[in-house]
Coordinates of C-alpha atoms in Angstrom, one line a residue:
X1 CA -42.5 20.3 -71.6
X2 CA -45.5 20.3 -73.6
X3 CA -44.0 18.6 -76.9
X4 CA -42.1 15.9 -74.9
X5 CA -45.3 15.0 -73.6
X6 CA -47.9 15.4 -76.2
X7 CA -45.1 13.0 -78.4
X8 CA -44.7 10.2 -75.1
X9 CA -48.9 9.4 -75.7
X10 CA -48.3 9.4 -78.8
X11 CA -45.1 6.9 -79.2
X12 CA -46.9 4.8 -76.8
X13 CA -50.2 5.0 -78.7
X14 CA -48.3 3.5 -81.9
X15 CA -46.8 0.5 -79.8
X16 CA -49.7 -0.3 -78.5
X17 CA -52.2 -0.7 -81.7
X18 CA -48.7 -2.3 -83.5
X19 CA -48.0 -4.8 -80.7
X20 CA -51.7 -5.1 -80.1
X21 CA -52.1 -5.9 -84.3
X22 CA -49.4 -8.6 -84.7
X23 CA -50.1 -10.0 -81.1
X24 CA -53.4 -10.7 -82.6
X25 CA -52.5 -11.5 -85.7
X26 CA -50.3 -14.7 -84.5
X27 CA -53.3 -15.6 -82.1
X28 CA -55.6 -16.2 -84.4
X29 CA -52.6 -17.9 -87.0
X30 CA -52.3 -19.9 -83.8
X31 CA -55.3 -21.0 -83.0
X32 CA -56.5 -21.6 -86.7
X33 CA -53.4 -23.3 -87.4
X34 CA -53.8 -25.8 -83.5
X35 CA -58.1 -26.0 -84.9
X36 CA -56.5 -27.7 -88.2
X37 CA -53.6 -30.4 -87.4
X38 CA -56.4 -31.3 -84.9
X39 CA -58.6 -32.1 -88.0
X40 CA -56.2 -33.6 -89.8
X41 CA -55.1 -36.5 -86.4
X42 CA -59.1 -37.0 -86.8
X43 CA -59.1 -36.8 -90.9
X44 CA -56.0 -39.3 -90.1
X45 CA -57.6 -41.5 -87.2
X46 CA -61.1 -41.8 -89.5
X47 CA -59.2 -42.3 -92.9
X48 CA -57.3 -45.3 -91.2
X49 CA -59.8 -46.8 -89.7
X50 CA -62.2 -47.2 -92.5
X51 CA -59.0 -48.9 -94.9
X52 CA -58.2 -51.1 -92.1
X53 CA -61.9 -52.0 -92.4
X54 CA -62.7 -52.1 -96.2
X55 CA -59.3 -52.2 -96.7
X56 CA -57.6 -50.4 -100.2
X57 CA -60.7 -50.4 -102.6
X58 CA -61.5 -47.5 -99.7
X59 CA -58.9 -45.0 -101.3
X60 CA -60.5 -46.1 -104.7
X61 CA -63.1 -44.1 -103.4
X62 CA -61.9 -41.1 -102.6
X63 CA -60.1 -40.7 -105.4
X64 CA -62.9 -39.2 -107.2
X65 CA -64.0 -37.1 -104.8
X66 CA -63.2 -33.9 -104.1
X67 CA -59.9 -32.5 -103.0
X68 CA -58.8 -31.9 -99.8
X69 CA -56.2 -32.4 -97.2
X70 CA -53.6 -35.1 -99.0
X71 CA -53.7 -39.1 -97.7
X72 CA -50.5 -40.7 -98.5
X73 CA -49.8 -44.8 -98.3
X74 CA -46.7 -46.2 -97.4
X75 CA -45.1 -49.7 -97.4
X76 CA -43.2 -51.5 -94.5
X77 CA -40.7 -50.5 -96.6
X78 CA -41.2 -47.0 -96.7
X79 CA -42.7 -47.3 -100.5
X80 CA -45.3 -44.8 -101.2
X81 CA -48.3 -47.8 -102.7
X82 CA -50.8 -44.8 -102.9
X83 CA -50.6 -41.0 -103.3
X84 CA -54.3 -39.2 -103.8
X85 CA -52.5 -36.1 -105.7
X86 CA -49.3 -38.0 -107.4
X87 CA -49.1 -40.8 -109.0
X88 CA -46.9 -43.0 -106.3
X89 CA -44.9 -45.2 -109.0
X90 CA -42.7 -42.1 -109.7
X91 CA -42.3 -40.7 -105.8
X92 CA -39.7 -41.8 -104.3
X93 CA -38.9 -44.4 -100.8
X94 CA -40.4 -41.2 -97.9
X95 CA -38.8 -44.3 -95.3
X96 CA -35.9 -42.0 -94.4
X97 CA -39.0 -38.7 -93.8
X98 CA -38.7 -37.6 -90.6
X99 CA -42.9 -38.1 -89.8
X100 CA -43.1 -41.3 -91.4
X101 CA -39.8 -42.8 -89.3
X102 CA -41.2 -41.8 -86.0
X103 CA -44.3 -43.1 -86.6
X104 CA -42.5 -46.8 -87.6
X105 CA -41.0 -45.6 -84.1
X106 CA -43.7 -44.5 -81.4
X107 CA -47.0 -45.1 -83.7
X108 CA -46.9 -41.2 -84.9
X109 CA -45.3 -38.4 -85.9
X110 CA -45.3 -35.9 -87.6
X111 CA -44.3 -32.4 -89.6
X112 CA -43.7 -29.0 -90.8
X113 CA -42.0 -27.6 -93.8
X114 CA -42.0 -24.2 -95.4
X115 CA -41.4 -23.2 -98.5
X116 CA -39.5 -20.3 -98.7
X117 CA -40.4 -19.3 -102.8
X118 CA -44.5 -20.2 -102.0
X119 CA -44.5 -18.4 -98.6
X120 CA -46.5 -21.9 -97.6
X121 CA -45.8 -24.3 -95.3
X122 CA -47.3 -27.6 -94.7
X123 CA -48.1 -30.2 -92.1
X124 CA -47.8 -33.3 -91.9
X125 CA -48.7 -36.3 -89.9
X126 CA -48.3 -40.1 -89.4
X127 CA -49.5 -42.8 -88.3
X128 CA -48.7 -46.7 -87.9
X129 CA -51.5 -48.8 -88.3
X130 CA -52.3 -52.7 -87.3
X131 CA -50.6 -53.7 -90.1
X132 CA -47.5 -52.1 -90.9
X133 CA -48.9 -49.6 -92.9
X134 CA -48.3 -45.7 -92.8
X135 CA -51.1 -43.3 -93.4
X136 CA -49.5 -40.1 -94.1
X137 CA -52.1 -37.2 -94.1
X138 CA -50.7 -32.9 -95.3
X139 CA -52.0 -29.7 -95.4
X140 CA -50.6 -26.6 -96.5
X141 CA -51.3 -23.4 -95.1
X142 CA -50.0 -20.0 -95.8
X143 CA -46.9 -19.4 -93.2
X144 CA -47.5 -16.2 -89.9
X145 CA -45.5 -14.2 -93.1
X146 CA -47.8 -14.6 -95.3
X147 CA -51.0 -14.7 -93.8
X148 CA -49.9 -11.8 -91.7
X149 CA -49.2 -9.1 -95.2
X150 CA -52.5 -10.7 -96.6
X151 CA -54.3 -8.9 -93.7
X152 CA -51.8 -6.1 -93.9
X153 CA -53.7 -3.7 -95.7
X154 CA -56.2 -4.1 -93.3
X155 CA -54.6 -3.4 -90.1
X156 CA -53.1 -0.5 -91.4
X157 CA -56.4 1.5 -92.9
X158 CA -57.9 0.0 -88.5
X159 CA -54.2 1.7 -87.5
X160 CA -55.3 4.3 -88.6
X161 CA -58.3 5.3 -88.1
X162 CA -57.1 4.5 -84.2
X163 CA -54.0 6.1 -84.7
X164 CA -56.2 9.5 -85.5
X165 CA -58.2 9.4 -82.4
X166 CA -55.8 8.9 -80.2
X167 CA -53.9 12.0 -81.2
X168 CA -56.9 14.0 -80.3
X169 CA -57.1 12.2 -77.1
X170 CA -53.6 13.2 -76.2
X171 CA -53.9 16.6 -77.6
X172 CA -56.9 17.0 -74.8
X173 CA -55.0 15.0 -71.8
X174 CA -51.4 17.2 -72.6
X175 CA -53.8 20.3 -72.2
X176 CA -55.2 19.2 -69.0
X177 CA -52.0 18.2 -67.3
X178 CA -50.5 21.3 -67.9
X179 CA -52.9 24.3 -67.4
X180 CA -52.6 23.7 -63.1
X181 CA -48.4 23.9 -64.2
X182 CA -48.9 27.3 -66.4
X183 CA -50.9 28.7 -63.4
X184 CA -47.9 28.2 -60.8
X185 CA -47.1 30.9 -59.0
X186 CA -43.2 31.5 -58.5
X187 CA -43.9 34.0 -56.3
X188 CA -45.7 32.1 -53.6
X189 CA -43.9 28.4 -54.5
X190 CA -45.0 26.9 -51.6
X191 CA -48.9 28.6 -52.1
X192 CA -49.1 25.7 -54.3
X193 CA -51.3 23.7 -54.9
X194 CA -51.4 22.1 -58.3
X195 CA -49.2 18.6 -58.2
X196 CA -47.8 16.7 -54.8
X197 CA -45.7 15.5 -56.9
X198 CA -44.0 18.9 -57.8
X199 CA -44.1 19.7 -54.4
X200 CA -40.4 19.3 -53.1
X201 CA -39.5 20.8 -56.0
X202 CA -41.0 24.3 -54.8
X203 CA -39.7 23.4 -51.7
X204 CA -36.6 23.8 -53.3
X205 CA -36.3 26.8 -54.5
X206 CA -37.9 28.1 -52.1
X207 CA -34.8 27.1 -50.0
X208 CA -31.8 27.0 -53.7
X209 CA -31.1 31.3 -51.7
X210 CA -30.0 29.9 -49.3
X211 CA -28.3 26.2 -50.5
X212 CA -26.1 28.9 -52.7
X213 CA -24.4 31.1 -50.5
X214 CA -23.7 27.2 -47.7
X215 CA -22.2 26.0 -51.9
X216 CA -20.3 29.1 -51.9
X217 CA -19.1 28.8 -48.5
X218 CA -17.9 25.2 -49.5
X219 CA -15.8 26.4 -52.5
X220 CA -14.4 28.2 -50.6
X221 CA -13.2 26.2 -47.9
X222 CA -12.3 24.0 -50.8
X223 CA -9.8 25.9 -52.1
X224 CA -8.3 27.1 -48.7
X225 CA -8.0 23.7 -48.7
X226 CA -6.1 22.8 -52.2
X227 CA -4.5 26.1 -51.8
X228 CA -3.0 24.2 -48.3
X229 CA -1.9 20.5 -49.9
X230 CA -0.5 22.3 -52.5
X231 CA 1.3 24.9 -51.4
X232 CA 2.7 22.3 -48.6
X233 CA 4.0 19.7 -51.0
X234 CA 8.0 19.2 -52.3
X235 CA 6.5 18.5 -55.7
X236 CA 5.9 21.7 -57.9
X237 CA 2.5 21.2 -59.3
X238 CA 1.8 23.1 -62.6
X239 CA -2.0 23.7 -63.8
X240 CA -2.1 25.4 -67.8
X241 CA -4.9 26.1 -70.5
X242 CA -5.0 25.0 -73.4
X243 CA -2.9 28.4 -74.3
X244 CA -0.4 27.3 -72.3
X245 CA -1.1 30.3 -69.2
X246 CA -0.7 29.0 -65.6
X247 CA -4.0 28.5 -64.6
X248 CA -2.3 27.3 -60.7
X249 CA 1.2 26.8 -59.6
X250 CA 2.8 25.9 -56.4
X251 CA 6.0 27.5 -53.7
X252 CA 7.8 24.4 -54.9
X253 CA 7.4 25.1 -58.2
X254 CA 8.0 28.6 -58.4
X255 CA 11.5 27.2 -55.7
X256 CA 12.8 25.0 -58.6
X257 CA 11.7 26.4 -61.5
X258 CA 11.4 30.0 -60.8
X259 CA 14.8 32.6 -61.0
X260 CA 12.1 34.8 -58.7
X261 CA 10.2 32.3 -56.6
X262 CA 8.2 35.1 -55.3
X263 CA 6.7 37.0 -58.5
X264 CA 3.1 35.8 -58.8
X265 CA 2.9 33.8 -62.0
X266 CA -0.7 32.9 -62.4
X267 CA -2.0 34.2 -66.1
X268 CA 1.0 34.1 -67.4
X269 CA 2.4 31.8 -70.1
X270 CA 4.2 29.2 -69.1
X271 CA 7.7 30.5 -70.7
X272 CA 7.5 33.1 -68.2
X273 CA 8.1 30.8 -65.6
X274 CA 11.1 29.2 -66.9
X275 CA 12.2 28.2 -71.4
X276 CA 13.6 25.2 -70.6
X277 CA 12.8 23.3 -73.7
X278 CA 12.4 19.5 -71.7
X279 CA 10.1 21.5 -70.0
X280 CA 7.7 22.8 -72.8
X281 CA 8.3 19.6 -74.4
X282 CA 6.2 18.0 -71.8
X283 CA 2.9 20.0 -71.7
X284 CA 3.1 20.8 -75.2
X285 CA 2.6 16.6 -75.2
X286 CA -0.3 17.1 -72.2
X287 CA -2.2 20.1 -73.7
X288 CA -1.9 17.1 -77.1
X289 CA -3.4 14.8 -74.7
X290 CA 0.0 13.0 -74.1
X291 CA 1.3 12.3 -70.8
X292 CA 5.1 12.4 -71.1
X293 CA 8.0 12.5 -68.8
X294 CA 11.4 14.3 -69.0
X295 CA 14.7 15.0 -66.8
X296 CA 16.5 18.1 -67.2
X297 CA 19.0 20.0 -65.2
X298 CA 18.9 23.4 -64.7
X299 CA 21.8 25.0 -62.5
X300 CA 22.8 21.5 -60.7
X301 CA 20.1 21.5 -59.9
X302 CA 17.8 17.8 -61.1
X303 CA 14.5 17.2 -61.9
X304 CA 11.8 15.1 -63.0
X305 CA 8.6 16.6 -65.1
X306 CA 5.7 14.5 -65.5
X307 CA 2.1 16.2 -67.6
X308 CA -0.6 14.4 -67.9
X309 CA -4.0 15.7 -69.6
X310 CA -7.1 17.2 -68.1
X311 CA -9.4 16.2 -70.7
X312 CA -13.7 16.7 -69.9
X313 CA -16.1 14.4 -71.9
X314 CA -12.8 12.7 -74.0
X315 CA -12.2 17.0 -75.0
X316 CA -8.5 18.0 -73.6
X317 CA -9.0 20.7 -71.3
X318 CA -6.3 21.5 -69.8
X319 CA -2.9 19.9 -68.2
X320 CA -1.3 18.9 -65.5
X321 CA 2.7 19.1 -64.3
X322 CA 4.1 18.0 -61.7
X323 CA 8.3 19.3 -61.0
X324 CA 9.7 16.5 -58.7
X325 CA 13.6 18.0 -57.4
X326 CA 15.2 13.6 -57.9
X327 CA 19.0 16.2 -56.7
X328 CA 19.3 14.0 -54.2
X329 CA 18.7 10.6 -55.7
X330 CA 20.3 12.0 -58.4
X331 CA 23.9 12.3 -55.8
X332 CA 23.7 9.4 -54.3
X333 CA 23.8 8.0 -57.7
X334 CA 26.6 10.0 -58.9
X335 CA 27.9 8.6 -55.1
X336 CA 27.2 5.2 -55.7
X337 CA 29.4 5.2 -59.1
X338 CA 31.7 7.0 -57.0
X339 CA 32.2 4.3 -54.3
X340 CA 31.7 1.8 -56.6
X341 CA 35.5 2.9 -59.3
X342 CA 37.1 3.7 -55.4
X343 CA 36.7 0.1 -53.7
X344 CA 38.0 -1.4 -56.4
X345 CA 40.6 1.3 -57.0
X346 CA 41.1 0.7 -53.2
X347 CA 41.2 -3.3 -53.3
X348 CA 43.8 -3.0 -56.3
X349 CA 45.9 -1.2 -55.0
X350 CA 47.6 -3.7 -52.0
X351 CA 46.0 -7.1 -53.7
X352 CA 48.7 -5.6 -56.6
X353 CA 51.3 -5.2 -54.2
X354 CA 51.0 -9.1 -52.6
X355 CA 50.3 -9.9 -56.3
X356 CA 54.0 -8.5 -57.0
X357 CA 55.9 -9.9 -54.1
X358 CA 54.3 -12.8 -54.1
X359 CA 55.5 -13.7 -57.1
X360 CA 58.9 -12.6 -56.4
X361 CA 59.2 -14.3 -53.8
X362 CA 57.5 -17.3 -55.3
X363 CA 60.4 -16.9 -58.6
X364 CA 63.0 -16.5 -56.1
X365 CA 64.3 -12.5 -57.7
X366 CA 64.5 -11.8 -53.5
X367 CA 67.7 -11.7 -51.6
X368 CA 67.1 -14.1 -48.5
X369 CA 68.1 -11.4 -46.4
X370 CA 65.4 -9.4 -47.5
X371 CA 62.4 -12.2 -47.5
X372 CA 62.0 -10.8 -44.0
X373 CA 61.1 -7.4 -45.4
X374 CA 58.9 -8.9 -48.0
X375 CA 57.0 -10.8 -46.2
X376 CA 56.4 -8.1 -43.6
X377 CA 55.0 -5.8 -46.6
X378 CA 52.5 -8.2 -48.4
X379 CA 51.7 -9.3 -44.3
X380 CA 50.8 -5.1 -43.8
X381 CA 49.3 -5.6 -47.2
X382 CA 46.5 -8.0 -46.4
X383 CA 46.2 -6.2 -43.5
X384 CA 45.8 -2.8 -45.0
X385 CA 42.7 -4.7 -47.2
X386 CA 40.9 -6.9 -45.0
X387 CA 40.9 -3.7 -43.1
X388 CA 39.4 -2.3 -45.9
X389 CA 37.3 -5.3 -45.6
X390 CA 36.0 -4.3 -43.1
X391 CA 34.8 -1.4 -43.2
X392 CA 32.8 -1.9 -46.4
X393 CA 31.0 -4.2 -45.0
X394 CA 30.2 -2.0 -41.5
X395 CA 29.2 0.4 -44.3
X396 CA 27.0 -2.8 -46.5
X397 CA 24.9 -2.8 -42.9
X398 CA 24.3 0.5 -41.6
X399 CA 23.3 0.9 -44.9
X400 CA 20.9 -1.3 -44.4
X401 CA 17.8 -0.3 -42.5
X402 CA 15.5 -2.9 -42.5
X403 CA 18.6 -4.3 -40.4
X404 CA 18.2 -3.8 -36.5
X405 CA 20.7 -3.9 -33.4
X406 CA 20.6 -5.0 -30.2
X407 CA 20.4 -1.7 -28.2
X408 CA 21.5 -1.4 -24.7
X409 CA 22.6 1.0 -22.0
X410 CA 25.4 2.1 -22.6
X411 CA 27.9 4.7 -20.3
X412 CA 29.8 7.1 -22.9
X413 CA 32.6 7.6 -20.8
X414 CA 33.3 4.1 -20.3
X415 CA 33.6 3.1 -24.1
X416 CA 35.6 5.9 -24.7
X417 CA 37.9 5.6 -21.7
X418 CA 38.5 2.4 -23.4
X419 CA 39.0 3.1 -27.2
X420 CA 42.0 5.2 -25.5
X421 CA 43.4 2.6 -23.4
X422 CA 43.8 1.3 -27.2
X423 CA 45.2 3.0 -28.7
X424 CA 47.5 4.8 -25.8
X425 CA 50.3 2.4 -27.6
X426 CA 49.7 4.6 -31.4
X427 CA 50.0 7.9 -29.1
X428 CA 53.1 7.1 -26.8
X429 CA 54.7 7.0 -30.7
X430 CA 54.1 10.1 -32.1
X431 CA 54.4 11.9 -28.2
X432 CA 50.9 13.2 -28.6
X433 CA 48.8 13.2 -25.1
X434 CA 44.6 12.1 -24.6
X435 CA 43.0 14.3 -22.5
X436 CA 39.9 12.2 -21.1
X437 CA 38.1 15.2 -19.4
X438 CA 33.9 15.2 -19.2
X439 CA 31.6 12.9 -16.5
X440 CA 29.1 9.4 -17.1
X441 CA 26.5 10.0 -19.7
X442 CA 24.3 7.0 -20.4
X443 CA 22.1 6.5 -23.1
X444 CA 20.4 3.3 -26.1
X445 CA 22.8 2.2 -28.0
X446 CA 24.6 -0.2 -29.7
X447 CA 27.3 -0.5 -28.3
X448 CA 29.9 -2.5 -30.9
X449 CA 29.1 1.2 -33.5
X450 CA 29.3 3.0 -31.2
X451 CA 32.7 1.4 -29.7
X452 CA 33.4 2.5 -33.8
X453 CA 32.2 5.7 -33.7
X454 CA 34.4 7.1 -31.0
X455 CA 37.9 4.5 -31.8
X456 CA 37.1 6.2 -35.7
X457 CA 37.4 9.6 -34.5
X458 CA 40.0 9.0 -31.5
X459 CA 42.2 6.9 -34.2
X460 CA 41.6 10.1 -36.3
X461 CA 42.8 12.8 -34.1
X462 CA 45.8 10.5 -33.9
X463 CA 46.9 10.7 -37.3
X464 CA 46.4 13.6 -38.5
X465 CA 48.0 15.5 -35.0
X466 CA 51.4 16.3 -34.9
X467 CA 54.2 14.8 -33.1
X468 CA 54.6 15.5 -29.2
X469 CA 50.4 17.7 -29.7
X470 CA 47.6 16.5 -27.8
X471 CA 43.6 15.1 -28.6
X472 CA 41.3 16.7 -26.5
X473 CA 38.5 13.7 -25.9
X474 CA 34.7 15.2 -24.1
X475 CA 31.7 13.8 -22.5
X476 CA 28.9 15.8 -21.8
X477 CA 25.1 16.0 -21.1
X478 CA 23.6 19.3 -23.2
X479 CA 20.4 19.7 -23.3
X480 CA 19.3 16.3 -23.3
X481 CA 21.9 14.9 -25.5
X482 CA 24.9 12.8 -25.3
X483 CA 27.5 14.8 -26.9
X484 CA 30.9 13.3 -27.6
X485 CA 33.8 16.1 -29.0
X486 CA 37.1 15.0 -30.6
X487 CA 39.2 18.2 -31.2
X488 CA 42.8 17.8 -32.5
X489 CA 46.3 19.8 -33.1
X490 CA 46.6 18.0 -36.7
X491 CA 46.9 19.8 -40.5
X492 CA 43.3 20.5 -40.9
X493 CA 40.8 20.1 -43.3
X494 CA 40.9 23.7 -45.8
X495 CA 36.7 24.7 -45.8
X496 CA 36.3 23.2 -49.0
X497 CA 37.0 20.2 -48.4
X498 CA 35.0 20.1 -45.3
X499 CA 31.4 18.6 -46.7
X500 CA 32.7 16.4 -48.4
X501 CA 35.3 14.6 -45.8
X502 CA 32.0 12.3 -45.0
X503 CA 32.5 10.9 -47.8
X504 CA 33.8 7.8 -48.9
X505 CA 37.0 7.3 -49.9
X506 CA 37.0 11.0 -49.7
X507 CA 41.3 11.9 -49.0
X508 CA 42.2 15.8 -48.6
X509 CA 45.8 14.7 -49.5
X510 CA 45.9 11.8 -51.1
X511 CA 50.2 10.7 -50.2
X512 CA 49.6 12.0 -46.1
X513 CA 46.3 9.2 -46.1
X514 CA 48.6 6.5 -47.8
X515 CA 51.5 7.1 -44.8
X516 CA 48.9 6.6 -42.3
X517 CA 47.4 3.5 -43.9
X518 CA 43.7 4.6 -43.3
X519 CA 41.2 3.3 -45.6
X520 CA 39.2 6.2 -46.0
X521 CA 36.1 4.7 -44.8
X522 CA 35.8 5.9 -41.3
X523 CA 35.0 8.8 -40.9
X524 CA 31.4 7.7 -43.4
X525 CA 30.9 5.4 -41.2
X526 CA 31.0 8.0 -38.2
X527 CA 28.5 9.7 -40.2
X528 CA 26.1 6.2 -40.5
X529 CA 27.0 5.3 -36.8
X530 CA 25.7 9.2 -36.4
X531 CA 22.5 8.5 -38.8
X532 CA 21.1 5.5 -36.7
X533 CA 21.4 6.7 -33.7
X534 CA 19.7 9.8 -35.2
X535 CA 22.4 12.2 -33.9
X536 CA 24.3 14.7 -35.1
X537 CA 27.4 15.7 -36.0
X538 CA 29.2 18.9 -36.8
X539 CA 32.9 19.7 -38.1
X540 CA 35.1 22.8 -37.1
X541 CA 38.6 22.6 -38.7
X542 CA 40.9 25.7 -39.7
X543 CA 43.9 23.9 -41.8
X544 CA 47.4 23.9 -39.7
X545 CA 45.3 24.7 -36.0
X546 CA 43.3 20.9 -35.4
X547 CA 39.8 20.0 -35.9
X548 CA 36.8 19.1 -34.1
X549 CA 34.1 17.7 -34.1
X550 CA 30.7 16.9 -31.9
X551 CA 28.7 14.7 -32.1
X552 CA 25.4 14.4 -30.5
X553 CA 23.2 11.6 -29.7
X554 CA 20.3 11.8 -27.8
X555 CA 19.1 10.8 -24.7

């Protein structure tokens, strides 16, 4: 501190000396030059008056006197008529000189020209005379830089003595300033009265222990908040040191990457938790100061790992890895691709049949008695195609989450009875009994979607029931939920396929589905309608005994 104060005072003294010297020199030079210019102007006025009074003879008288300012007489055409230093006959025309042009235009003109080689500058003053001629006076002096360097030795001597004096005074001043600080009683900081400016510092020292305790409490609370946030993240978070050791890891990261998610990996190397090459590649890139991202598959779990460096003052101190489970997104994309392929296949099948039958009819390759049969097949395939397209459009609309359907109060029992009446003919064709029971239950829903859900469930139950069987449909109010149960005595669904029956175009037995004429989208629509109404759907099925589907809607 002593050296800083002493150095600061010395620097201030040195800067003050240099600036003061330069300012004094500049001001002196400015005053000197201003005085010279005024003298030249006065002398030019005097000489011009003398020339107009006595004529050019006056200039001849000046030729023998002691040399002074340079005098040049310029004619109306710019030619030099007289010059007291150079033979006028050898001089070029001066009409283009700046000061001469200004004199012809305004009556007076001036110009300063600097000689870079001689370090001198010449001041020219020209004034127009009554006879139309121009009288120009000139004087050459040292430039400000030449004048400054001329005075430089003397200035250095004076600056040296002044600086020595400033050093002595600065040393004494520093001792006087630091004396009260050196005598502070740090045991009782608030009892010192050295300087009013350091009173806040002394009070701060007194409060330091309390503040440190408060800060420890805050840090502990922040650590708890950080743990609470990271432990409740769906994404995995890993903090790494420069040597790839784990500084912090949340439970989600352990669930995704580690085989034993209960183990504490803090302090362990990243490879101890997972040896996947993609994970190590991202970690290495982050610790090298670069952001990186990789996708990898582990035990049918698809993840994206994003790594970023942790830097301080441009230096890498560690890395952060963010692990996101994209299994659902990947499966959804896979389902989308499968759906596109299935749509193409399902549309192509009836279209191929229609095209084949139509081609046979066009080429008259069908017996007249078979024309009605072929036309019926074309009609049947067209109806199947229309039903398929209708189901695809319905699913597409349900997939559009931003579409809002108008909801109103619906009576679930009434809608079930209405659907049963429409399907009664199909049930009688297979000698199937529709048994409907329950009570009226009302809730807010989209009538058209609920009607389609009931129709698909009951129609599927009839399709896949054995001839002479029974389809049970019940409606009830259970735990503030409107519950619809549809049960059949059909072929049932094997356990391994029960999770997939709600997928689009999925069929357990494609040959049987073709015989029944289904599109493979009925249960997919049921699931989407249930999801749209924030409901739940449960499937229970036993092969060769039957299937029961329970759909619940919040009232």
